[in-house]
Amino acid sequence: MTTRFTSMQDVQRKAPVELAEHVRRSRELHQMGRLVMAGAFLDEPGRAVRTMGILVSEADAEDFVEHDPFVVADMIERWDIAPWANIFAPPTSAGPTQA
């Protein structure tokens, strides 16, 4: 996701409620096994804060975006969902697991 913020301090100052809910929800999804990992890329001066999340399925990724507090509050400039191959998932006859 590409946010409308210029630093993590900007996020903490302008959207503390959304940030707290985002972190709470991310931890919950991680404990449920739906969110493998997530985080913000390190600040790049003059650029928007960017984040990423890796979820176990495309449906989980769509749900994550749809209900994310930053998306709901229109604080995200853009987001993308891309398939990925999970090398740790059990193999299937169709090949690597993709989410």
GROMACS .gro file of N, CA and C in nm:
model
  297
    1MET      N    1   0.084  -0.117   0.000
    1MET     CA    2   0.000   0.000   0.000
    1MET      C    3   0.089   0.123   0.000
    2THR      N    4   0.047   0.222  -0.070
    2THR     CA    5   0.114   0.352  -0.066
    2THR      C    6   0.021   0.448   0.006
    3THR      N    7   0.069   0.503   0.116
    3THR     CA    8  -0.015   0.589   0.200
    3THR      C    9  -0.008   0.734   0.155
    4ARG      N   10  -0.085   0.817   0.221
    4ARG     CA   11  -0.083   0.961   0.199
    4ARG      C   12   0.004   1.032   0.303
    5PHE      N   13   0.093   0.956   0.370
    5PHE     CA   14   0.179   1.010   0.475
    5PHE      C   15   0.324   1.015   0.427
    6THR      N   16   0.402   1.105   0.485
    6THR     CA   17   0.541   1.122   0.442
    6THR      C   18   0.643   1.058   0.537
    7SER      N   19   0.600   1.010   0.653
    7SER     CA   20   0.689   0.943   0.748
    7SER      C   21   0.604   0.868   0.850
    8MET      N   22   0.667   0.778   0.924
    8MET     CA   23   0.594   0.708   1.029
    8MET      C   24   0.551   0.805   1.139
    9GLN      N   25   0.631   0.908   1.164
    9GLN     CA   26   0.592   1.010   1.261
    9GLN      C   27   0.467   1.084   1.213
   10ASP      N   28   0.457   1.105   1.084
   10ASP     CA   29   0.338   1.167   1.024
   10ASP      C   30   0.215   1.079   1.047
   11VAL      N   31   0.231   0.949   1.030
   11VAL     CA   32   0.121   0.855   1.054
   11VAL      C   33   0.079   0.861   1.201
   12GLN      N   34   0.178   0.853   1.291
   12GLN     CA   35   0.148   0.854   1.434
   12GLN      C   36   0.080   0.983   1.477
   13ARG      N   37   0.118   1.093   1.418
   13ARG     CA   38   0.061   1.223   1.455
   13ARG      C   39  -0.079   1.245   1.396
   14LYS      N   40  -0.099   1.207   1.269
   14LYS     CA   41  -0.223   1.238   1.200
   14LYS      C   42  -0.329   1.127   1.206
   15ALA      N   43  -0.286   1.004   1.235
   15ALA     CA   44  -0.382   0.893   1.231
   15ALA      C   45  -0.356   0.792   1.342
   16PRO      N   46  -0.348   0.836   1.467
   16PRO     CA   47  -0.317   0.741   1.574
   16PRO      C   48  -0.425   0.634   1.593
   17VAL      N   49  -0.550   0.670   1.574
   17VAL     CA   50  -0.660   0.574   1.592
   17VAL      C   51  -0.654   0.467   1.483
   18GLU      N   52  -0.636   0.512   1.359
   18GLU     CA   53  -0.629   0.417   1.247
   18GLU      C   54  -0.506   0.327   1.260
   19LEU      N   55  -0.394   0.384   1.303
   19LEU     CA   56  -0.272   0.305   1.320
   19LEU      C   57  -0.292   0.198   1.427
   20ALA      N   58  -0.349   0.235   1.539
   20ALA     CA   59  -0.372   0.138   1.647
   20ALA      C   60  -0.464   0.025   1.601
   21GLU      N   61  -0.571   0.058   1.529
   21GLU     CA   62  -0.664  -0.044   1.480
   21GLU      C   63  -0.598  -0.130   1.373
   22HIS      N   64  -0.519  -0.069   1.286
   22HIS     CA   65  -0.446  -0.143   1.182
   22HIS      C   66  -0.353  -0.246   1.246
   23VAL      N   67  -0.278  -0.206   1.347
   23VAL     CA   68  -0.185  -0.296   1.414
   23VAL      C   69  -0.262  -0.406   1.489
   24ARG      N   70  -0.369  -0.369   1.558
   24ARG     CA   71  -0.451  -0.468   1.631
   24ARG      C   72  -0.505  -0.573   1.535
   25ARG      N   73  -0.563  -0.526   1.425
   25ARG     CA   74  -0.622  -0.617   1.328
   25ARG      C   75  -0.516  -0.704   1.261
   26SER      N   76  -0.402  -0.646   1.229
   26SER     CA   77  -0.293  -0.723   1.167
   26SER      C   78  -0.245  -0.833   1.261
   27ARG      N   79  -0.229  -0.802   1.388
   27ARG     CA   80  -0.188  -0.904   1.485
   27ARG      C   81  -0.291  -1.015   1.496
   28GLU      N   82  -0.417  -0.979   1.495
   28GLU     CA   83  -0.525  -1.078   1.502
   28GLU      C   84  -0.521  -1.171   1.380
   29LEU      N   85  -0.508  -1.113   1.261
   29LEU     CA   86  -0.502  -1.195   1.139
   29LEU      C   87  -0.377  -1.283   1.138
   30HIS      N   88  -0.267  -1.232   1.193
   30HIS     CA   89  -0.144  -1.312   1.202
   30HIS      C   90  -0.165  -1.430   1.297
   31GLN      N   91  -0.227  -1.407   1.411
   31GLN     CA   92  -0.253  -1.514   1.507
   31GLN      C   93  -0.347  -1.619   1.449
   32MET      N   94  -0.437  -1.576   1.361
   32MET     CA   95  -0.531  -1.668   1.295
   32MET      C   96  -0.464  -1.746   1.181
   33GLY      N   97  -0.341  -1.707   1.146
   33GLY     CA   98  -0.270  -1.774   1.038
   33GLY      C   99  -0.303  -1.722   0.900
   34ARG      N  100  -0.375  -1.612   0.890
   34ARG     CA  101  -0.413  -1.556   0.760
   34ARG      C  102  -0.311  -1.455   0.708
   35LEU      N  103  -0.243  -1.384   0.797
   35LEU     CA  104  -0.143  -1.284   0.761
   35LEU      C  105  -0.006  -1.339   0.798
   36VAL      N  106   0.076  -1.367   0.698
   36VAL     CA  107   0.207  -1.426   0.722
   36VAL      C  108   0.302  -1.322   0.782
   37MET      N  109   0.308  -1.206   0.720
   37MET     CA  110   0.393  -1.098   0.770
   37MET      C  111   0.346  -0.966   0.711
   38ALA      N  112   0.383  -0.857   0.778
   38ALA     CA  113   0.344  -0.724   0.731
   38ALA      C  114   0.435  -0.621   0.794
   39GLY      N  115   0.441  -0.505   0.733
   39GLY     CA  116   0.520  -0.397   0.790
   39GLY      C  117   0.533  -0.282   0.692
   40ALA      N  118   0.592  -0.175   0.743
   40ALA     CA  119   0.618  -0.056   0.660
   40ALA      C  120   0.762  -0.060   0.613
   41PHE      N  121   0.784  -0.016   0.489
   41PHE     CA  122   0.920   0.000   0.442
   41PHE      C  123   0.982   0.117   0.517
   42LEU      N  124   1.113   0.116   0.533
   42LEU     CA  125   1.180   0.223   0.604
   42LEU      C  126   1.155   0.357   0.534
   43ASP      N  127   1.147   0.462   0.615
   43ASP     CA  128   1.119   0.595   0.561
   43ASP      C  129   1.219   0.634   0.453
   44GLU      N  130   1.166   0.689   0.347
   44GLU     CA  131   1.247   0.745   0.241
   44GLU      C  132   1.210   0.893   0.233
   45PRO      N  133   1.299   0.981   0.276
   45PRO     CA  134   1.265   1.124   0.279
   45PRO      C  135   1.207   1.172   0.146
   46GLY      N  136   1.095   1.244   0.158
   46GLY     CA  137   1.030   1.300   0.040
   46GLY      C  138   0.938   1.205  -0.033
   47ARG      N  139   0.926   1.081   0.013
   47ARG     CA  140   0.839   0.983  -0.052
   47ARG      C  141   0.731   0.938   0.045
   48ALA      N  142   0.623   0.892  -0.010
   48ALA     CA  143   0.511   0.842   0.072
   48ALA      C  144   0.552   0.715   0.147
   49VAL      N  145   0.495   0.696   0.265
   49VAL     CA  146   0.516   0.572   0.341
   49VAL      C  147   0.449   0.459   0.265
   50ARG      N  148   0.524   0.352   0.246
   50ARG     CA  149   0.472   0.233   0.178
   50ARG      C  150   0.475   0.115   0.273
   51THR      N  151   0.374   0.030   0.263
   51THR     CA  152   0.363  -0.088   0.347
   51THR      C  153   0.339  -0.212   0.262
   52MET      N  154   0.354  -0.327   0.324
   52MET     CA  155   0.322  -0.452   0.254
   52MET      C  156   0.270  -0.554   0.353
   53GLY      N  157   0.190  -0.643   0.302
   53GLY     CA  158   0.140  -0.754   0.381
   53GLY      C  159   0.138  -0.877   0.294
   54ILE      N  160   0.173  -0.991   0.350
   54ILE     CA  161   0.167  -1.117   0.278
   54ILE      C  162   0.062  -1.203   0.347
   55LEU      N  163  -0.041  -1.233   0.271
   55LEU     CA  164  -0.152  -1.313   0.325
   55LEU      C  165  -0.157  -1.447   0.255
   56VAL      N  166  -0.226  -1.543   0.313
   56VAL     CA  167  -0.221  -1.680   0.262
   56VAL      C  168  -0.307  -1.704   0.139
   57SER      N  169  -0.400  -1.614   0.109
   57SER     CA  170  -0.484  -1.633  -0.009
   57SER      C  171  -0.523  -1.497  -0.066
   58GLU      N  172  -0.565  -1.500  -0.190
   58GLU     CA  173  -0.612  -1.377  -0.254
   58GLU      C  174  -0.737  -1.325  -0.182
   59ALA      N  175  -0.824  -1.415  -0.139
   59ALA     CA  176  -0.944  -1.373  -0.066
   59ALA      C  177  -0.906  -1.304   0.065
   60ASP      N  178  -0.805  -1.356   0.136
   60ASP     CA  179  -0.760  -1.292   0.259
   60ASP      C  180  -0.700  -1.154   0.230
   61ALA      N  181  -0.626  -1.144   0.120
   61ALA     CA  182  -0.568  -1.014   0.082
   61ALA      C  183  -0.677  -0.913   0.050
   62GLU      N  184  -0.778  -0.955  -0.023
   62GLU     CA  185  -0.889  -0.864  -0.056
   62GLU      C  186  -0.963  -0.820   0.070
   63ASP      N  187  -0.985  -0.914   0.162
   63ASP     CA  188  -1.051  -0.881   0.289
   63ASP      C  189  -0.966  -0.785   0.371
   64PHE      N  190  -0.834  -0.809   0.374
   64PHE     CA  191  -0.743  -0.722   0.447
   64PHE      C  192  -0.755  -0.578   0.397
   65VAL      N  193  -0.750  -0.561   0.265
   65VAL     CA  194  -0.760  -0.426   0.207
   65VAL      C  195  -0.897  -0.366   0.233
   66GLU      N  196  -1.001  -0.440   0.207
   66GLU     CA  197  -1.138  -0.388   0.220
   66GLU      C  198  -1.168  -0.335   0.360
   67HIS      N  199  -1.112  -0.400   0.461
   67HIS     CA  200  -1.143  -0.363   0.599
   67HIS      C  201  -1.030  -0.288   0.670
   68ASP      N  202  -0.922  -0.258   0.598
   68ASP     CA  203  -0.812  -0.187   0.662
   68ASP      C  204  -0.855  -0.046   0.701
   69PRO      N  205  -0.827  -0.003   0.824
   69PRO     CA  206  -0.869   0.130   0.870
   69PRO      C  207  -0.817   0.245   0.784
   70PHE      N  208  -0.695   0.231   0.731
   70PHE     CA  209  -0.642   0.337   0.645
   70PHE      C  210  -0.716   0.344   0.512
   71VAL      N  211  -0.753   0.230   0.458
   71VAL     CA  212  -0.831   0.228   0.333
   71VAL      C  213  -0.970   0.286   0.357
   72VAL      N  214  -1.034   0.241   0.464
   72VAL     CA  215  -1.169   0.288   0.497
   72VAL      C  216  -1.171   0.440   0.517
   73ALA      N  217  -1.064   0.495   0.575
   73ALA     CA  218  -1.056   0.640   0.602
   73ALA      C  219  -0.998   0.717   0.484
   74ASP      N  220  -0.979   0.653   0.368
   74ASP     CA  221  -0.926   0.716   0.247
   74ASP      C  222  -0.788   0.779   0.270
   75MET      N  223  -0.701   0.704   0.339
   75MET     CA  224  -0.564   0.750   0.366
   75MET      C  225  -0.461   0.674   0.282
   76ILE      N  226  -0.508   0.596   0.186
   76ILE     CA  227  -0.421   0.517   0.101
   76ILE      C  228  -0.431   0.571  -0.042
   77GLU      N  229  -0.314   0.595  -0.100
   77GLU     CA  230  -0.307   0.645  -0.238
   77GLU      C  231  -0.334   0.534  -0.338
   78ARG      N  232  -0.271   0.418  -0.313
   78ARG     CA  233  -0.292   0.303  -0.402
   78ARG      C  234  -0.252   0.175  -0.330
   79TRP      N  235  -0.305   0.064  -0.381
   79TRP     CA  236  -0.270  -0.068  -0.329
   79TRP      C  237  -0.277  -0.168  -0.442
   80ASP      N  238  -0.204  -0.276  -0.426
   80ASP     CA  239  -0.199  -0.383  -0.527
   80ASP      C  240  -0.205  -0.517  -0.456
   81ILE      N  241  -0.268  -0.613  -0.522
   81ILE     CA  242  -0.265  -0.752  -0.476
   81ILE      C  243  -0.197  -0.831  -0.586
   82ALA      N  244  -0.092  -0.903  -0.551
   82ALA     CA  245  -0.017  -0.981  -0.649
   82ALA      C  246  -0.003  -1.125  -0.600
   83PRO      N  247  -0.017  -1.222  -0.688
   83PRO     CA  248   0.001  -1.362  -0.649
   83PRO      C  249   0.147  -1.388  -0.613
   84TRP      N  250   0.168  -1.485  -0.525
   84TRP     CA  251   0.303  -1.522  -0.485
   84TRP      C  252   0.309  -1.672  -0.459
   85ALA      N  253   0.427  -1.728  -0.471
   85ALA     CA  254   0.447  -1.872  -0.448
   85ALA      C  255   0.504  -1.891  -0.308
   86ASN      N  256   0.433  -1.967  -0.226
   86ASN     CA  257   0.475  -1.995  -0.089
   86ASN      C  258   0.558  -2.123  -0.089
   87ILE      N  259   0.690  -2.109  -0.075
   87ILE     CA  260   0.776  -2.228  -0.082
   87ILE      C  261   0.765  -2.316   0.042
   88PHE      N  262   0.701  -2.267   0.148
   88PHE     CA  263   0.687  -2.346   0.270
   88PHE      C  264   0.556  -2.425   0.275
   89ALA      N  265   0.464  -2.398   0.185
   89ALA     CA  266   0.336  -2.469   0.184
   89ALA      C  267   0.356  -2.610   0.130
   90PRO      N  268   0.274  -2.704   0.177
   90PRO     CA  269   0.285  -2.841   0.124
   90PRO      C  270   0.259  -2.841  -0.026
   91PRO      N  271   0.339  -2.916  -0.102
   91PRO     CA  272   0.319  -2.921  -0.248
   91PRO      C  273   0.185  -2.986  -0.283
   92THR      N  274   0.131  -2.943  -0.395
   92THR     CA  275   0.009  -3.002  -0.448
   92THR      C  276   0.036  -3.049  -0.589
   93SER      N  277  -0.056  -3.122  -0.646
   93SER     CA  278  -0.038  -3.169  -0.783
   93SER      C  279  -0.036  -3.052  -0.881
   94ALA      N  280  -0.089  -2.936  -0.840
   94ALA     CA  281  -0.094  -2.820  -0.928
   94ALA      C  282   0.034  -2.737  -0.917
   95GLY      N  283   0.129  -2.777  -0.831
   95GLY     CA  284   0.252  -2.700  -0.815
   95GLY      C  285   0.251  -2.620  -0.688
   96PRO      N  286   0.339  -2.517  -0.679
   96PRO     CA  287   0.348  -2.438  -0.556
   96PRO      C  288   0.217  -2.368  -0.523
   97THR      N  289   0.194  -2.352  -0.394
   97THR     CA  290   0.076  -2.280  -0.349
   97THR      C  291   0.093  -2.133  -0.383
   98GLN      N  292  -0.010  -2.074  -0.439
   98GLN     CA  293  -0.006  -1.930  -0.467
   98GLN      C  294  -0.116  -1.861  -0.392
   99ALA      N  295  -0.086  -1.742  -0.344
   99ALA     CA  296  -0.186  -1.662  -0.273
   99ALA      C  297  -0.180  -1.521  -0.323
   0.00000   0.00000   0.00000
